[in-house]
Structure formats: structure tokens, C-alpha cells
mmCIF file of C-alpha atoms in Angstrom:
data_model
loop_
_atom_site.group_PDB
_atom_site.id
_atom_site.type_symbol
_atom_site.label_atom_id
_atom_site.label_comp_id
_atom_site.label_asym_id
_atom_site.label_seq_id
_atom_site.Cartn_x
_atom_site.Cartn_y
_atom_site.Cartn_z
ATOM 1 C CA MET A 1 64.449 110.100 88.596
ATOM 2 C CA ILE A 2 66.746 107.332 89.881
ATOM 3 C CA GLU A 3 68.993 107.615 86.837
ATOM 4 C CA GLY A 4 69.254 111.378 87.351
ATOM 5 C CA ILE A 5 70.318 110.962 90.992
ATOM 6 C CA PHE A 6 73.033 108.479 90.003
ATOM 7 C CA VAL A 7 74.267 110.622 87.107
ATOM 8 C CA GLU A 8 74.533 113.753 89.261
ATOM 9 C CA GLY A 9 76.101 111.724 92.049
ATOM 10 C CA LEU A 10 78.760 110.371 89.694
ATOM 11 C CA ILE A 11 79.512 113.820 88.238
ATOM 12 C CA TYR A 12 79.920 115.324 91.687
ATOM 13 C CA GLY A 13 81.724 112.182 92.810
ATOM 14 C CA ILE A 14 84.661 113.261 90.627
ATOM 15 C CA MET A 15 84.693 116.571 92.485
ATOM 16 C CA ALA A 16 84.447 114.747 95.827
ATOM 17 C CA LEU A 17 87.507 112.670 94.902
ATOM 18 C CA GLY A 18 89.419 115.929 94.478
ATOM 19 C CA VAL A 19 88.201 117.188 97.858
ATOM 20 C CA PHE A 20 89.143 113.834 99.407
ATOM 21 C CA PHE A 21 92.680 114.220 98.016
ATOM 22 C CA THR A 22 93.327 117.535 99.755
ATOM 23 C CA PHE A 23 91.293 117.132 102.945
ATOM 24 C CA ARG A 24 92.040 113.498 103.766
ATOM 25 C CA ILE A 25 95.294 112.598 101.984
ATOM 26 C CA LEU A 26 97.218 115.891 102.160
ATOM 27 C CA ASP A 27 95.497 117.325 105.242
ATOM 28 C CA PHE A 28 95.290 120.601 103.292
ATOM 29 C CA PRO A 29 91.852 122.265 103.713
ATOM 30 C CA ASP A 30 91.415 123.866 100.295
ATOM 31 C CA LEU A 31 88.697 126.364 99.387
ATOM 32 C CA THR A 32 89.987 126.817 95.835
ATOM 33 C CA VAL A 33 87.347 124.228 94.930
ATOM 34 C CA ASP A 34 84.599 126.860 94.822
ATOM 35 C CA GLY A 35 86.521 128.612 92.045
ATOM 36 C CA SER A 36 88.054 125.682 90.164
ATOM 37 C CA PHE A 37 84.705 123.913 89.678
ATOM 38 C CA PRO A 38 83.198 126.774 87.609
ATOM 39 C CA LEU A 39 86.632 127.279 85.995
ATOM 40 C CA GLY A 40 86.383 123.802 84.462
ATOM 41 C CA ALA A 41 82.804 124.536 83.404
ATOM 42 C CA VAL A 42 83.580 127.847 81.668
ATOM 43 C CA ILE A 43 86.712 126.499 79.936
ATOM 44 C CA MET A 44 84.733 123.554 78.575
ATOM 45 C CA ALA A 45 81.835 125.792 77.537
ATOM 46 C CA MET A 46 84.106 128.160 75.639
ATOM 47 C CA ALA A 47 85.911 125.241 74.004
ATOM 48 C CA ILE A 48 82.556 123.901 72.786
ATOM 49 C CA GLN A 49 81.485 127.397 71.682
ATOM 50 C CA LYS A 50 84.702 127.870 69.679
ATOM 51 C CA GLY A 51 84.488 124.441 68.068
ATOM 52 C CA VAL A 52 87.548 123.029 69.837
ATOM 53 C CA CYS A 53 87.896 119.238 69.898
ATOM 54 C CA LEU A 54 85.883 117.925 72.846
ATOM 55 C CA SER A 55 88.779 115.815 74.131
ATOM 56 C CA ALA A 56 91.012 118.871 73.999
ATOM 57 C CA GLY A 57 88.345 120.852 75.871
ATOM 58 C CA ILE A 58 88.320 118.269 78.673
ATOM 59 C CA LEU A 59 92.115 118.376 78.831
ATOM 60 C CA LEU A 60 92.083 122.189 78.935
ATOM 61 C CA ALA A 61 89.529 122.169 81.769
ATOM 62 C CA PHE A 62 91.625 119.703 83.755
ATOM 63 C CA SER A 63 94.785 121.745 83.116
ATOM 64 C CA GLY A 64 93.030 124.934 84.225
ATOM 65 C CA GLY A 65 92.088 123.285 87.501
ATOM 66 C CA VAL A 66 95.654 122.034 88.002
ATOM 67 C CA ALA A 67 96.967 125.571 87.443
ATOM 68 C CA ALA A 68 94.456 127.031 89.933
ATOM 69 C CA GLY A 69 95.434 124.506 92.592
ATOM 70 C CA ALA A 70 99.126 125.110 91.949
ATOM 71 C CA VAL A 71 98.598 128.861 92.474
ATOM 72 C CA THR A 72 97.000 128.170 95.868
ATOM 73 C CA ALA A 73 99.878 125.919 96.919
ATOM 74 C CA LEU A 74 102.471 128.449 95.732
ATOM 75 C CA ILE A 75 100.784 131.272 97.660
ATOM 76 C CA HIS A 76 100.832 129.019 100.722
ATOM 77 C CA ASN A 77 104.445 127.876 100.231
ATOM 78 C CA LYS A 78 106.184 131.027 99.027
ATOM 79 C CA LEU A 79 104.258 133.714 100.922
ATOM 80 C CA LYS A 80 103.679 131.621 104.066
ATOM 81 C CA VAL A 81 99.943 132.288 103.844
ATOM 82 C CA PRO A 82 97.723 129.802 105.775
ATOM 83 C CA HIS A 83 96.167 127.251 103.426
ATOM 84 C CA LEU A 84 92.590 128.375 104.102
ATOM 85 C CA LEU A 85 93.412 131.994 103.273
ATOM 86 C CA ALA A 86 95.441 130.951 100.220
ATOM 87 C CA GLY A 87 92.424 129.014 98.916
ATOM 88 C CA ILE A 88 90.087 131.941 99.563
ATOM 89 C CA LEU A 89 92.430 134.297 97.678
ATOM 90 C CA THR A 90 92.620 132.020 94.649
ATOM 91 C CA MET A 91 88.870 131.351 94.729
ATOM 92 C CA THR A 92 88.172 135.099 94.795
ATOM 93 C CA MET A 93 90.531 135.801 91.899
ATOM 94 C CA LEU A 94 89.069 132.939 89.875
ATOM 95 C CA TYR A 95 85.660 134.627 89.865
ATOM 96 C CA SER A 96 87.084 137.419 87.700
ATOM 97 C CA VAL A 97 89.100 134.941 85.635
ATOM 98 C CA ASN A 98 85.987 132.885 84.911
ATOM 99 C CA ILE A 99 84.045 135.944 83.765
ATOM 100 C CA ARG A 100 86.964 136.893 81.511
ATOM 101 C CA ILE A 101 87.028 133.434 79.975
ATOM 102 C CA LEU A 102 83.311 133.729 79.179
ATOM 103 C CA GLY A 103 83.935 137.058 77.439
ATOM 104 C CA ASN A 104 82.744 139.276 80.302
ATOM 105 C CA ARG A 105 79.539 137.249 80.662
ATOM 106 C CA ALA A 106 78.259 135.520 83.763
ATOM 107 C CA ASN A 107 76.916 132.467 81.938
ATOM 108 C CA LEU A 108 76.938 130.709 78.588
ATOM 109 C CA PRO A 109 74.204 128.327 77.321
ATOM 110 C CA LEU A 110 75.198 125.136 75.500
ATOM 111 C CA MET A 111 71.826 124.282 73.992
ATOM 112 C CA ARG A 112 71.981 122.626 70.556
ATOM 113 C CA LYS A 113 75.756 122.267 70.848
ATOM 114 C CA GLU A 114 77.546 118.963 70.368
ATOM 115 C CA THR A 115 79.038 117.744 73.650
ATOM 116 C CA LEU A 116 80.544 114.510 74.912
ATOM 117 C CA LEU A 117 77.140 113.660 76.360
ATOM 118 C CA THR A 118 75.251 114.150 73.089
ATOM 119 C CA LYS A 119 77.849 111.933 71.411
ATOM 120 C CA ALA A 120 77.415 109.271 74.088
ATOM 121 C CA THR A 121 73.619 109.263 73.723
ATOM 122 C CA ALA A 122 73.909 109.194 69.922
ATOM 123 C CA LEU A 123 76.083 106.064 70.086
ATOM 124 C CA THR A 124 73.424 104.174 72.054
ATOM 125 C CA GLN A 125 70.383 105.591 70.245
ATOM 126 C CA GLY A 126 67.824 102.859 69.689
ATOM 127 C CA THR A 127 69.467 100.638 72.307
ATOM 128 C CA LEU A 128 69.291 102.665 75.520
ATOM 129 C CA SER A 129 67.213 105.624 76.586
ATOM 130 C CA GLU A 130 69.030 108.936 77.009
ATOM 131 C CA ALA A 131 68.997 108.685 80.813
ATOM 132 C CA TRP A 132 70.474 105.182 80.862
ATOM 133 C CA ALA A 133 73.034 106.098 78.184
ATOM 134 C CA LEU A 134 74.260 109.007 80.319
ATOM 135 C CA LEU A 135 74.373 106.779 83.390
ATOM 136 C CA LEU A 136 76.465 104.181 81.554
ATOM 137 C CA PHE A 137 78.789 106.911 80.237
ATOM 138 C CA PHE A 138 79.457 108.365 83.679
ATOM 139 C CA VAL A 139 79.864 104.944 85.288
ATOM 140 C CA LEU A 140 82.658 104.277 82.793
ATOM 141 C CA VAL A 141 84.218 107.733 83.258
ATOM 142 C CA VAL A 142 84.214 107.517 87.062
ATOM 143 C CA LEU A 143 85.467 103.925 86.961
ATOM 144 C CA VAL A 144 88.452 104.954 84.814
ATOM 145 C CA ILE A 145 89.243 107.924 87.096
ATOM 146 C CA LYS A 146 88.911 105.759 90.231
ATOM 147 C CA VAL A 147 91.189 103.025 88.874
ATOM 148 C CA LEU A 148 93.801 105.581 87.799
ATOM 149 C CA LEU A 149 93.683 107.199 91.254
ATOM 150 C CA ASP A 150 93.987 103.826 92.984
ATOM 151 C CA LEU A 151 97.028 102.962 90.859
ATOM 152 C CA PHE A 152 98.522 106.411 91.469
ATOM 153 C CA PHE A 153 98.238 106.058 95.248
ATOM 154 C CA LEU A 154 100.143 102.768 95.026
ATOM 155 C CA THR A 155 103.134 104.419 93.318
ATOM 156 C CA ASP A 156 106.087 105.860 95.243
ATOM 157 C CA MET A 157 104.696 109.374 94.769
ATOM 158 C CA GLY A 158 101.220 108.339 95.886
ATOM 159 C CA LEU A 159 102.578 106.622 98.999
ATOM 160 C CA THR A 160 104.605 109.752 99.748
ATOM 161 C CA PHE A 161 101.428 111.840 99.560
ATOM 162 C CA GLY A 162 99.794 109.553 102.107
ATOM 163 C CA ALA A 163 102.773 109.752 104.418
ATOM 164 C CA MET A 164 103.013 113.532 104.055
ATOM 165 C CA GLY A 165 99.449 114.041 105.233
ATOM 166 C CA GLY A 166 99.991 111.844 108.277
ATOM 167 C CA ASN A 167 103.606 112.567 109.214
ATOM 168 C CA PRO A 168 105.306 115.447 107.314
ATOM 169 C CA GLN A 169 108.501 115.193 109.370
ATOM 170 C CA MET A 170 109.082 111.618 108.240
ATOM 171 C CA VAL A 171 108.775 112.699 104.613
ATOM 172 C CA ILE A 172 111.249 115.546 105.152
ATOM 173 C CA SER A 173 113.698 113.118 106.787
ATOM 174 C CA GLN A 174 113.589 111.041 103.597
ATOM 175 C CA GLY A 175 114.803 114.013 101.567
ATOM 176 C CA VAL A 176 111.440 114.879 100.016
ATOM 177 C CA ASN A 177 110.423 118.524 99.633
ATOM 178 C CA PRO A 178 106.833 118.832 100.981
ATOM 179 C CA ALA A 179 106.348 122.189 99.224
ATOM 180 C CA THR A 180 106.793 120.567 95.807
ATOM 181 C CA TYR A 181 104.410 117.771 96.686
ATOM 182 C CA LYS A 182 101.813 120.253 97.907
ATOM 183 C CA VAL A 183 101.902 122.022 94.524
ATOM 184 C CA ILE A 184 101.463 118.709 92.705
ATOM 185 C CA GLY A 185 98.811 117.369 95.080
ATOM 186 C CA VAL A 186 96.650 120.488 95.327
ATOM 187 C CA GLY A 187 97.014 120.917 91.563
ATOM 188 C CA LEU A 188 95.814 117.366 90.826
ATOM 189 C CA SER A 189 92.959 117.764 93.316
ATOM 190 C CA ASN A 190 91.662 120.897 91.629
ATOM 191 C CA GLY A 191 92.203 119.298 88.238
ATOM 192 C CA LEU A 192 89.659 116.647 89.241
ATOM 193 C CA VAL A 193 87.311 119.344 90.536
ATOM 194 C CA ALA A 194 87.567 121.282 87.262
ATOM 195 C CA LEU A 195 86.981 118.052 85.327
ATOM 196 C CA SER A 196 83.785 117.558 87.314
ATOM 197 C CA GLY A 197 82.782 121.139 86.479
ATOM 198 C CA ALA A 198 83.367 120.483 82.771
ATOM 199 C CA PHE A 199 81.018 117.475 82.857
ATOM 200 C CA ALA A 200 78.473 119.359 84.984
ATOM 201 C CA ALA A 201 78.293 122.170 82.403
ATOM 202 C CA GLN A 202 77.608 119.685 79.606
ATOM 203 C CA TYR A 203 75.007 117.844 81.671
ATOM 204 C CA GLN A 204 73.159 120.991 82.781
ATOM 205 C CA GLY A 205 73.413 122.641 79.353
ATOM 206 C CA PHE A 206 75.139 125.839 80.498
ATOM 207 C CA ALA A 207 78.193 127.211 82.294
ATOM 208 C CA ASP A 208 77.857 129.836 85.003
ATOM 209 C CA VAL A 209 80.453 131.596 87.132
ATOM 210 C CA ASN A 210 78.327 130.894 90.221
ATOM 211 C CA LEU A 211 78.249 127.107 89.735
ATOM 212 C CA GLY A 212 80.848 126.656 92.455
ATOM 213 C CA GLN A 213 78.988 128.335 95.315
ATOM 214 C CA GLY A 214 79.171 125.983 98.289
ATOM 215 C CA ILE A 215 80.640 123.169 96.199
ATOM 216 C CA VAL A 216 83.336 122.491 98.792
ATOM 217 C CA VAL A 217 80.585 121.826 101.348
ATOM 218 C CA SER A 218 79.009 119.315 98.963
ATOM 219 C CA GLY A 219 82.383 117.631 98.550
ATOM 220 C CA LEU A 220 82.965 117.448 102.298
ATOM 221 C CA ALA A 221 79.464 116.097 102.883
ATOM 222 C CA SER A 222 80.067 113.402 100.246
ATOM 223 C CA VAL A 223 83.404 112.409 101.791
ATOM 224 C CA MET A 224 81.954 112.199 105.295
ATOM 225 C CA LEU A 225 78.825 110.349 104.220
ATOM 226 C CA GLY A 226 81.060 107.801 102.510
ATOM 227 C CA GLU A 227 83.136 107.429 105.665
ATOM 228 C CA PHE A 228 79.964 106.879 107.670
ATOM 229 C CA LEU A 229 78.711 104.201 105.262
ATOM 230 C CA ILE A 230 81.950 102.245 104.714
ATOM 231 C CA ARG A 231 84.795 101.642 107.158
ATOM 232 C CA SER A 232 88.087 100.659 105.516
ATOM 233 C CA ASN A 233 91.744 101.654 105.182
ATOM 234 C CA ARG A 234 92.261 100.176 101.715
ATOM 235 C CA ILE A 235 92.753 102.884 99.103
ATOM 236 C CA SER A 236 90.378 101.183 96.649
ATOM 237 C CA MET A 237 87.622 101.286 99.256
ATOM 238 C CA LEU A 238 88.501 104.834 100.302
ATOM 239 C CA THR A 239 87.922 106.137 96.770
ATOM 240 C CA LEU A 240 84.853 103.943 96.274
ATOM 241 C CA ARG A 241 83.172 105.251 99.413
ATOM 242 C CA VAL A 242 83.737 108.850 98.296
ATOM 243 C CA VAL A 243 81.789 108.170 95.094
ATOM 244 C CA ILE A 244 79.074 106.293 96.992
ATOM 245 C CA GLY A 245 78.899 109.177 99.473
ATOM 246 C CA ALA A 246 78.398 111.633 96.590
ATOM 247 C CA ILE A 247 75.512 109.562 95.241
ATOM 248 C CA PHE A 248 73.882 109.384 98.685
ATOM 249 C CA TYR A 249 74.377 113.123 99.131
ATOM 250 C CA LYS A 250 72.633 113.848 95.826
ATOM 251 C CA ALA A 251 69.814 111.474 96.785
ATOM 252 C CA ILE A 252 69.310 113.323 100.078
ATOM 253 C CA MET A 253 69.337 116.694 98.282
ATOM 254 C CA PHE A 254 66.824 115.347 95.758
ATOM 255 C CA LEU A 255 64.501 114.218 98.527
ATOM 256 C CA GLY A 256 64.901 117.607 100.192
ATOM 257 C CA ARG A 257 63.964 119.442 96.982
ATOM 258 C CA TYR A 258 60.962 117.350 96.028
ATOM 259 C CA TYR A 259 59.525 116.200 99.331
ATOM 260 C CA GLY A 260 60.770 118.810 101.778
ATOM 261 C CA TYR A 261 57.600 120.865 101.323
ATOM 262 C CA THR A 262 55.889 118.580 103.832
ATOM 263 C CA ILE A 263 58.064 120.137 106.562
ATOM 264 C CA HIS A 264 58.098 123.549 104.864
ATOM 265 C CA LEU A 265 61.621 123.012 103.471
ATOM 266 C CA THR A 266 62.503 125.190 100.461
ATOM 267 C CA PRO A 267 65.442 125.044 97.999
ATOM 268 C CA ASN A 268 66.964 127.927 99.966
ATOM 269 C CA ASP A 269 67.335 125.578 102.948
ATOM 270 C CA LEU A 270 69.483 122.991 101.137
ATOM 271 C CA LYS A 271 72.754 124.638 102.226
ATOM 272 C CA LEU A 272 71.531 124.329 105.799
ATOM 273 C CA VAL A 273 70.786 120.646 105.188
ATOM 274 C CA SER A 274 74.322 120.151 103.820
ATOM 275 C CA GLY A 275 75.837 121.726 106.913
ATOM 276 C CA VAL A 276 73.691 119.629 109.224
ATOM 277 C CA LEU A 277 74.730 116.480 107.331
ATOM 278 C CA ILE A 278 78.421 117.283 107.841
ATOM 279 C CA ILE A 279 77.914 118.063 111.538
ATOM 280 C CA GLY A 280 75.891 114.873 111.983
ATOM 281 C CA ALA A 281 78.581 112.769 110.263
ATOM 282 C CA LEU A 282 81.263 114.356 112.475
ATOM 283 C CA VAL A 283 79.274 113.719 115.664
ATOM 284 C CA ILE A 284 78.582 110.078 114.765
ATOM 285 C CA THR A 285 82.237 109.540 113.816
ATOM 286 C CA GLN A 286 83.371 110.957 117.144
ATOM 287 C CA MET A 287 80.883 108.777 119.020
ATOM 288 C CA LYS A 288 82.195 105.649 117.274
ATOM 289 C CA LYS A 289 85.803 106.376 118.239
ATOM 290 C CA PRO A 290 86.883 104.339 121.292
ATOM 291 C CA ALA A 291 87.522 106.366 124.412
ATOM 292 C CA LYS A 292 91.121 106.844 125.518
ATOM 293 C CA GLY A 293 92.292 103.863 127.490
ATOM 294 C CA ALA A 294 89.468 101.676 126.217
ATOM 295 C CA ARG A 295 90.372 98.244 124.875
#
């Protein structure tokens, strides 16, 4: 049970890192996430179904997410569409794209197919149980992604992203084109989300076009839970708390599923719980902010 919570938390932590990129770094509320998460899942599922190299499948899923995010940013930049509407448009179109990728099917099972996870468990067979092998695998995957993100945010481009979210005019005065950076940033964000979807499909044993329903809310809840738990301005801690927030979010959802019956809570109420968590985190954050003029 504990291993399962951590594994799911780490998988969705990758998605939460993507949400953190757009919402906190770029200040670009992006709803493409609900479409790019299942996009990564269906691309990976079809790659496995067609016998494509698993590493290539992961790369294709990531690239698909990058393309989806870039489309959202281009709609926003070129057509002057508000970012929320641009994300909704891309998310809506991706539903049809995902069904097309699956061959006009809504879902695709991956039972008895070789995946990265079956390979990982096979490598540790006889040494670790399947649950612990998966946990170790995802700890390593998330650690690599986190370190790469931390290093990226310390580069000139990464620092520019941080400045653009806080003060776009300063970035423009330095001769940087914010539109180009939005395409890159939103693309990378959705690439991470699609990567999370690719791992989720392998973990759950199927890909479904509806996997992304409400996923942006889960990502936001994870980000805000992390902010509530850890206070820091260091980029290494910012990314760490997102992952920790995702694990806590999954733990809360697990408790809601398995013990919520005592207060007549059903699985249908979990979206309500997610919303309440976000509102609660926002209220507590606002309460902790010092009042104007306070010292």
C-alpha cells in the first residue's frame, strides 16, 4: 500500500513539475495538460503495441507533449487568444488526436506486453519485490528529471524563464522575445506531462483517452500542497516540494478512496476533495502572508 502511494506520487510528480513550470515559473495558466497527459499515454501504448523500442517510445511521447504545448503557445502568440482559451482549444482538439492515434479506439490494454516497468522488475527479480523494484525505478527516474530541471533553471535560458514570469518588461528590455520563450516553456512543460502519461499507462496497464480528466487540478493541488509543506526560494527546493506535494496528494486521495466510506465519501467525490484541497492551500497561504505595512 505504502509503495503504491509513493509510486503513483512519483509518476504524477513528473506531471506536477510540468504544471509548476507553466503556472509558477511562466505565469501561464495552461489547460493543455488535460490533453497532453493522455497524449503521452496513447503514444507510448501504440509504440509498445507496434514493437517500437521502449526508449524511442518514451522520446516520442515527450516530443508529442512538446508539440501540443507549442501549439497552445502559438495560438496564444499568433492569434492573440487568451492563454486559458488557447489551452482549452488544444485540449479539445487533442481528444480527437488521441483517439486517432489509438486507431479510432478509446482505450488500449497493455497486458502481457513488455514495458519499461516489466524490464525494471525483471532486473531485480529475486532481490526486490515487484512493488519495491517499481519504487526504486521511479525514484531514479524522478531524481534524474529533477536534477536536469534544476540545472536547466540555472542556465541563462532558465534564468530568463524565471525573470519572464515575474517581470516580462525587463526581459523585453534585454532584447529577448517572450513569444519564443513561451513556445519553448509551454512545450517543455507539456513534454513533462506527456512523459508522466507514458509512465502512467505502463503502470496502470492500459492507455485511455480519458486519463487526463481533471489532471490539471491534481497538478495544481500537488504544487500548492508542496508550497504549504516547504517554504523556500531555492530552485532545488522548489522542484523537490512539487514532488513531495504530489506524493502527499496521492496519499490523501488514497485515504479518501479506502477510508472515506466512514463519512459516506465515494470515489465520485474525489474531484470535490481535490478542489477543497486547492482552496484550503490558497486560504492558508493568504493567511500566512504579512499584512500590508506589517514589519
